[in-house]
Amino acid sequence: MEEAAKAGARAALVCSGGFAESGAAGATFEADLRDVVRRTGIRLLGPNTSGFVVPSRRLRATFVPSAQGIPAGRVAVVAA
């Protein structure tokens, strides 16, 4: 994440799990990630997310195959 921020990335998506929910080692990894985000200012979605979809812009950053079929419309869903 730090390398991405140094390269000019302004945002990142972390879909993977294995952070604080997996125990002490994962909690340390999550704390390190949080520290990088705070120091660099990079925006972060995740970890443990399915990604995001913006149908009106034909933008799909997700590993969920069925998300490809979501049509653009006037309703939004935000799930945490």
mmCIF file of C-alpha atoms in Angstrom:
data_model
loop_
_atom_site.group_PDB
_atom_site.id
_atom_site.type_symbol
_atom_site.label_atom_id
_atom_site.label_comp_id
_atom_site.label_asym_id
_atom_site.label_seq_id
_atom_site.Cartn_x
_atom_site.Cartn_y
_atom_site.Cartn_z
ATOM 1 C CA MET A 1 0.000 0.000 0.000
ATOM 2 C CA GLU A 2 2.827 2.346 0.828
ATOM 3 C CA GLU A 3 4.450 1.724 -2.562
ATOM 4 C CA ALA A 4 1.145 2.399 -4.304
ATOM 5 C CA ALA A 5 0.758 5.683 -2.451
ATOM 6 C CA LYS A 6 4.348 6.686 -3.288
ATOM 7 C CA ALA A 7 3.659 5.887 -6.941
ATOM 8 C CA GLY A 8 0.767 8.344 -6.910
ATOM 9 C CA ALA A 9 -2.232 6.112 -6.238
ATOM 10 C CA ARG A 10 -4.894 8.082 -4.430
ATOM 11 C CA ALA A 11 -7.192 5.167 -3.586
ATOM 12 C CA ALA A 12 -7.025 1.399 -3.140
ATOM 13 C CA LEU A 13 -9.375 -1.555 -2.798
ATOM 14 C CA VAL A 14 -8.497 -4.482 -0.515
ATOM 15 C CA CYS A 15 -10.920 -7.363 -0.989
ATOM 16 C CA SER A 16 -8.966 -9.958 0.969
ATOM 17 C CA GLY A 17 -9.565 -11.062 4.521
ATOM 18 C CA GLY A 18 -7.113 -12.380 7.089
ATOM 19 C CA PHE A 19 -6.836 -9.243 9.145
ATOM 20 C CA ALA A 20 -7.974 -8.662 12.753
ATOM 21 C CA GLU A 21 -10.712 -11.288 12.434
ATOM 22 C CA SER A 22 -8.056 -13.983 12.007
ATOM 23 C CA GLY A 23 -6.085 -13.418 15.201
ATOM 24 C CA ALA A 24 -3.027 -11.600 16.516
ATOM 25 C CA ALA A 25 -0.917 -11.760 13.346
ATOM 26 C CA GLY A 26 -3.805 -10.451 11.258
ATOM 27 C CA ALA A 27 -4.481 -7.686 13.769
ATOM 28 C CA THR A 28 -0.852 -6.579 13.468
ATOM 29 C CA PHE A 29 -1.115 -6.610 9.675
ATOM 30 C CA GLU A 30 -4.308 -4.543 9.876
ATOM 31 C CA ALA A 31 -2.653 -2.034 12.217
ATOM 32 C CA ASP A 32 0.267 -1.705 9.794
ATOM 33 C CA LEU A 33 -2.144 -1.117 6.904
ATOM 34 C CA ARG A 34 -4.044 1.478 8.934
ATOM 35 C CA ASP A 35 -0.756 3.243 9.726
ATOM 36 C CA VAL A 36 0.180 3.464 6.032
ATOM 37 C CA VAL A 37 -3.246 4.850 5.177
ATOM 38 C CA ARG A 38 -2.982 7.507 7.879
ATOM 39 C CA ARG A 39 0.558 8.513 6.948
ATOM 40 C CA THR A 40 0.078 8.646 3.188
ATOM 41 C CA GLY A 41 -3.532 9.846 2.952
ATOM 42 C CA ILE A 42 -4.432 7.137 0.434
ATOM 43 C CA ARG A 43 -8.166 6.357 0.490
ATOM 44 C CA LEU A 44 -8.971 2.733 1.301
ATOM 45 C CA LEU A 45 -12.027 0.567 0.763
ATOM 46 C CA GLY A 46 -11.659 -2.664 2.696
ATOM 47 C CA PRO A 47 -10.339 -4.998 3.809
ATOM 48 C CA ASN A 48 -12.997 -7.697 3.699
ATOM 49 C CA THR A 49 -15.125 -6.042 1.047
ATOM 50 C CA SER A 50 -16.773 -7.338 -2.097
ATOM 51 C CA GLY A 51 -15.708 -4.163 -3.895
ATOM 52 C CA PHE A 52 -17.934 -1.572 -5.487
ATOM 53 C CA VAL A 53 -20.105 -1.074 -8.546
ATOM 54 C CA VAL A 54 -21.116 2.142 -10.355
ATOM 55 C CA PRO A 55 -23.357 0.895 -13.182
ATOM 56 C CA SER A 56 -23.989 4.351 -14.655
ATOM 57 C CA ARG A 57 -20.251 4.654 -15.311
ATOM 58 C CA ARG A 58 -19.845 1.003 -16.262
ATOM 59 C CA LEU A 59 -17.386 0.682 -13.366
ATOM 60 C CA ARG A 60 -17.202 -2.649 -11.569
ATOM 61 C CA ALA A 61 -14.378 -3.286 -9.133
ATOM 62 C CA THR A 62 -15.543 -6.560 -7.632
ATOM 63 C CA PHE A 63 -14.978 -10.285 -7.807
ATOM 64 C CA VAL A 64 -18.724 -11.012 -7.614
ATOM 65 C CA PRO A 65 -19.735 -12.338 -11.060
ATOM 66 C CA SER A 66 -23.402 -11.381 -10.759
ATOM 67 C CA ALA A 67 -22.452 -7.725 -10.239
ATOM 68 C CA GLN A 68 -21.844 -7.481 -13.976
ATOM 69 C CA GLY A 69 -25.598 -7.593 -14.551
ATOM 70 C CA ILE A 70 -26.611 -4.745 -12.235
ATOM 71 C CA PRO A 71 -28.314 -2.084 -14.352
ATOM 72 C CA ALA A 72 -27.934 1.650 -13.804
ATOM 73 C CA GLY A 73 -30.845 3.206 -11.979
ATOM 74 C CA ARG A 74 -31.960 5.618 -9.280
ATOM 75 C CA VAL A 75 -31.489 3.328 -6.260
ATOM 76 C CA ALA A 76 -28.235 2.918 -4.336
ATOM 77 C CA VAL A 77 -27.280 0.292 -1.784
ATOM 78 C CA VAL A 78 -24.500 0.709 0.760
ATOM 79 C CA ALA A 79 -23.716 -2.317 2.904
ATOM 80 C CA ALA A 80 -21.200 -2.481 5.715
#
